[in-house]
GROMACS .gro file of C-alpha atoms in nm:
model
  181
    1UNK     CA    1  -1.343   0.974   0.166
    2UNK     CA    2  -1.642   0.781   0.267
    3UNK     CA    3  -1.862   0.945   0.075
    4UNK     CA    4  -1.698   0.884  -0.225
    5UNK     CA    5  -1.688   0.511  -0.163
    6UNK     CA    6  -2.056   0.509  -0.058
    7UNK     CA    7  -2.109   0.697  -0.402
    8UNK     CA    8  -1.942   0.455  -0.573
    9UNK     CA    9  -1.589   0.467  -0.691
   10UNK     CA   10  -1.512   0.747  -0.923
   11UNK     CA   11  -1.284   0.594  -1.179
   12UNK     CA   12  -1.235   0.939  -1.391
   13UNK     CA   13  -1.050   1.045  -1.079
   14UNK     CA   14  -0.796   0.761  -1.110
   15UNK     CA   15  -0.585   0.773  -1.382
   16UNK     CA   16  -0.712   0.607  -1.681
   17UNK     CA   17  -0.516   0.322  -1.898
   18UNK     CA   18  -0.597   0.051  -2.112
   19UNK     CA   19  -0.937  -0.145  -2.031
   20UNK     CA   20  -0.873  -0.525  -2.019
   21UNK     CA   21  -1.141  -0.716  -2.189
   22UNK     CA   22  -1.356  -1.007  -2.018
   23UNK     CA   23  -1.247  -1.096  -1.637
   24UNK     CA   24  -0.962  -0.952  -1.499
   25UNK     CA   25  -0.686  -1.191  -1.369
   26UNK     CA   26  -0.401  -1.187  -1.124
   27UNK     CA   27  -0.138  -1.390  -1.230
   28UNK     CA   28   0.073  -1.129  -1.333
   29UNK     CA   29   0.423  -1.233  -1.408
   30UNK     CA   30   0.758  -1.051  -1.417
   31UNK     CA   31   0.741  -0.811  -1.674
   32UNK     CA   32   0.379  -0.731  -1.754
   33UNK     CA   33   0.353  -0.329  -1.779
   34UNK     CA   34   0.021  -0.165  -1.579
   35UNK     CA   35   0.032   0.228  -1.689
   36UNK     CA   36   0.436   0.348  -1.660
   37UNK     CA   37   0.507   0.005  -1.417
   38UNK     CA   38   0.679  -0.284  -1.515
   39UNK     CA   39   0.642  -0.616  -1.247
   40UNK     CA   40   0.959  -0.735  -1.113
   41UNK     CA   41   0.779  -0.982  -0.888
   42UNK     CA   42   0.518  -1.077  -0.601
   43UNK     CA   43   0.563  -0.959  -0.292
   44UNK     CA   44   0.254  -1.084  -0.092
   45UNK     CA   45  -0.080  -1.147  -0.069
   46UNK     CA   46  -0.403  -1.081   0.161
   47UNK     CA   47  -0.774  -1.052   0.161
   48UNK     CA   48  -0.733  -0.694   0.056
   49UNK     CA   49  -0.502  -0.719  -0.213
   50UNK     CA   50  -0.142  -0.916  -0.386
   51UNK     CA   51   0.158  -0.672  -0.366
   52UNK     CA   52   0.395  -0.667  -0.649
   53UNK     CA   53   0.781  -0.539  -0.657
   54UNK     CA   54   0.764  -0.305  -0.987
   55UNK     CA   55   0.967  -0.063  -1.172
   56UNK     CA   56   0.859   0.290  -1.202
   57UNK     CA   57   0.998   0.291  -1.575
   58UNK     CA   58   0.885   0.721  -1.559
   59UNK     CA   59   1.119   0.751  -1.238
   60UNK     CA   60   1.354   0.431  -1.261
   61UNK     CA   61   1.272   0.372  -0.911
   62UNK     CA   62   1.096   0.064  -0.731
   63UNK     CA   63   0.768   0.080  -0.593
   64UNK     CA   64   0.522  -0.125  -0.440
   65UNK     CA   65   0.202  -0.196  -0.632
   66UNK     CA   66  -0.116  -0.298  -0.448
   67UNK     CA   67  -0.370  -0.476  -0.682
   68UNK     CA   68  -0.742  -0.631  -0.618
   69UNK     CA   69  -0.727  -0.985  -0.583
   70UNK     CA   70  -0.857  -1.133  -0.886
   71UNK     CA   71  -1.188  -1.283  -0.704
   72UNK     CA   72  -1.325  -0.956  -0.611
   73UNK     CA   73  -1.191  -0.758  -0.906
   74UNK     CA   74  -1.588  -0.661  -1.002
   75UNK     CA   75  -1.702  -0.590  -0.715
   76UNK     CA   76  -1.802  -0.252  -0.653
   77UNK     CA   77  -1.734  -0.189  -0.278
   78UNK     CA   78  -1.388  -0.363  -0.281
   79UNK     CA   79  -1.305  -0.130  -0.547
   80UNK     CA   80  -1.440   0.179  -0.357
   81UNK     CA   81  -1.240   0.026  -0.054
   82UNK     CA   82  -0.873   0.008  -0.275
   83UNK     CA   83  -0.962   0.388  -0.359
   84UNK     CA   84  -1.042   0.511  -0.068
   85UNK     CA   85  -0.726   0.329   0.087
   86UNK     CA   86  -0.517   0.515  -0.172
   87UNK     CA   87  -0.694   0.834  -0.088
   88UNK     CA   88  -0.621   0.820   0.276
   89UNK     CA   89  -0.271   0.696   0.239
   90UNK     CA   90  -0.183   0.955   0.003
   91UNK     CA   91  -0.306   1.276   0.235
   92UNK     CA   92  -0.039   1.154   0.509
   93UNK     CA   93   0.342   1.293   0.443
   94UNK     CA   94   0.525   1.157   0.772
   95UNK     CA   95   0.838   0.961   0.786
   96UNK     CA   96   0.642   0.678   0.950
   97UNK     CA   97   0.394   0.621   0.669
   98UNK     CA   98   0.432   0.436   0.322
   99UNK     CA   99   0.437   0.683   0.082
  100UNK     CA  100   0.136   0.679  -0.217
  101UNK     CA  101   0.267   0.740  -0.511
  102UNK     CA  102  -0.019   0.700  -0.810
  103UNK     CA  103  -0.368   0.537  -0.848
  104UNK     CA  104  -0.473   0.380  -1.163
  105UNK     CA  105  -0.643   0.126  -1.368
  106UNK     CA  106  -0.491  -0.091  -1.672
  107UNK     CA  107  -0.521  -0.366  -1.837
  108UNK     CA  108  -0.850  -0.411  -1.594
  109UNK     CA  109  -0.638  -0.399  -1.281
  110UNK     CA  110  -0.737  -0.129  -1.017
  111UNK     CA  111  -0.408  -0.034  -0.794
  112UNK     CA  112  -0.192   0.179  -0.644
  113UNK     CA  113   0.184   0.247  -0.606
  114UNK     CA  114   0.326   0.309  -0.299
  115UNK     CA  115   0.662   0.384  -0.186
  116UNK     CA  116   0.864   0.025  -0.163
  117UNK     CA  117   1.014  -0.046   0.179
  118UNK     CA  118   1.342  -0.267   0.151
  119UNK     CA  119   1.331  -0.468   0.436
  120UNK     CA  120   1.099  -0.666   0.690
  121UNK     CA  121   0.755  -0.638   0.835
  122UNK     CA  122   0.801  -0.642   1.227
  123UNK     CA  123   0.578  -0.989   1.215
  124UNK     CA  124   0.905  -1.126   1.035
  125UNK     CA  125   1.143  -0.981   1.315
  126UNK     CA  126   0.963  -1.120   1.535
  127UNK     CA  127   1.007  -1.436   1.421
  128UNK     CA  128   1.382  -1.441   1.522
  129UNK     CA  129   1.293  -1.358   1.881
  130UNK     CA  130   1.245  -1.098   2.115
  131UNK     CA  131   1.303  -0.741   2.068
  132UNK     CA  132   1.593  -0.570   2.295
  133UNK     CA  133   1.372  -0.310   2.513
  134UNK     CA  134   1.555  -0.003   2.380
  135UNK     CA  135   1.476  -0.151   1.996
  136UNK     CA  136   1.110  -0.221   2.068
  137UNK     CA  137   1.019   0.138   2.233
  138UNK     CA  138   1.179   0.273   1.956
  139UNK     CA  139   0.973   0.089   1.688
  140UNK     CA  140   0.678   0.171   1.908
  141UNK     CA  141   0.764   0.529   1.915
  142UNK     CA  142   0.773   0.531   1.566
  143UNK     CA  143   0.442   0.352   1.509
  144UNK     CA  144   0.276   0.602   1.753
  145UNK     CA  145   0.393   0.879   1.560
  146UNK     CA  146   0.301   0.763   1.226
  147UNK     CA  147  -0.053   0.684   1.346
  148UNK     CA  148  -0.097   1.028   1.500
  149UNK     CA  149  -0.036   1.165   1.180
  150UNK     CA  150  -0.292   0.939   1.037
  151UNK     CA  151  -0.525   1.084   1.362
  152UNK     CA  152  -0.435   1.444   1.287
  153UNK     CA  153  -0.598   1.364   0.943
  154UNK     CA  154  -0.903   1.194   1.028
  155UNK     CA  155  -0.856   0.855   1.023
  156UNK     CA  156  -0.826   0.544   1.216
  157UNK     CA  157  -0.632   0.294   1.112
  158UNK     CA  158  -0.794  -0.032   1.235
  159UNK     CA  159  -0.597  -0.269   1.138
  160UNK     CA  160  -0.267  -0.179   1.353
  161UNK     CA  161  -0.059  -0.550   1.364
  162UNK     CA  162   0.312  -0.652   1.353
  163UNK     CA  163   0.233  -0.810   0.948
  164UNK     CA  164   0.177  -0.382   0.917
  165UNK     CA  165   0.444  -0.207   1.007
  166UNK     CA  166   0.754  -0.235   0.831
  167UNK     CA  167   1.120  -0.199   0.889
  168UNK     CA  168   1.372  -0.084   0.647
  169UNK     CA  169   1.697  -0.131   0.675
  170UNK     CA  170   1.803   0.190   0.841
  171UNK     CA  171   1.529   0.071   1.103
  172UNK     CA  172   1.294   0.316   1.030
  173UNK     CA  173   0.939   0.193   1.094
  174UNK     CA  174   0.651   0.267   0.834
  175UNK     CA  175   0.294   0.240   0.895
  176UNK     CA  176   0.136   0.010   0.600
  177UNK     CA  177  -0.193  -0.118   0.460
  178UNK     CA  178  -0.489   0.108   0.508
  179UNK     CA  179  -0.721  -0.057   0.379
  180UNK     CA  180  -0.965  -0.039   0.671
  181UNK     CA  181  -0.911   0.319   0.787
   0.00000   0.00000   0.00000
């Protein structure tokens, strides 16, 4: 993986769509299609990239799709970054990692979709107060686990924080964002 992102990013490996003319924006609203993905509606934003809520239309299933922000759409390295995010992500099949789903480019937008986790980010539990002990070696168990996988494969994560991990509603933890393994 780091080669290829040293190299550059290889965009025939992604798969190909549309090519948006002139500079690429990010406002994308409910219902603007990128490849077989419709936009339901934002989900969040950070330095490394907004998250959308979208339809699989292929799969009728929701998904999570990770986009460049719009001020560092051209540039080179954050591009090689996204991929080799995508690439890393995808390698790991563990119940305690977001599953990758796809990697493209439409309309001008680099992303990914990744498996879409109904319900909270432990930063957001944590906002309600304190964990019960049992509950909170149990969501570290399963963040251990899901980073060993990651280990087992090569990477580091670097960027393990409560805004990372997410908690669906069965209260399975999944290990997100990997943009700085």
């Amino acid at each position: 993986l780091d080669a290829t992102a040293t190299a550059g990013p290889d965009l025939a490996a992604t798969a190909a769509g549309r090519r948006g003319g002139g500079a690429a924006t990010y406002a994308i609203g409910p219902g603007t299609r990128l490849a077989h993905f419709e936009i339901v509606r934002p989900l969040g934003q950070g330095g490394m990239g907004e998250v959308y809520l979208a339809t699989d239309l292929a799969l009728d299933r929701p998904v999570a799709l990770k986009l460049l922000p719009a001020a560092v759409a051209r540039d080179r390295g954050r591009r090689a970054r996204l991929i080799r995010e995508a690439r890393a992500q995808a390698r790991l099949n563990h119940p305690n990692v977001a599953h990758l789903y796809f990697i493209g480019e439409d309309l001008g937008h680099l992303f990914f979709a990744m498996e879409y986790i109904d319900g909270e980010t432990l930063a957001q539990r944590l906002e309600r107060g304190p964990l019960p002990a049992d509950v909170a070696l149990e969501l570290a168990r399963q963040a251990a686990l899901g980073l060993r996988e990651a280990q087992r494969h090569g990477f580091t994560h670097r960027d393990v924080k409560p805004s990372n991990l997410m908690i669906d509603g069965h209260g399975v933890l999944k290990v997100m964002d990997f943009g700085l393994v």
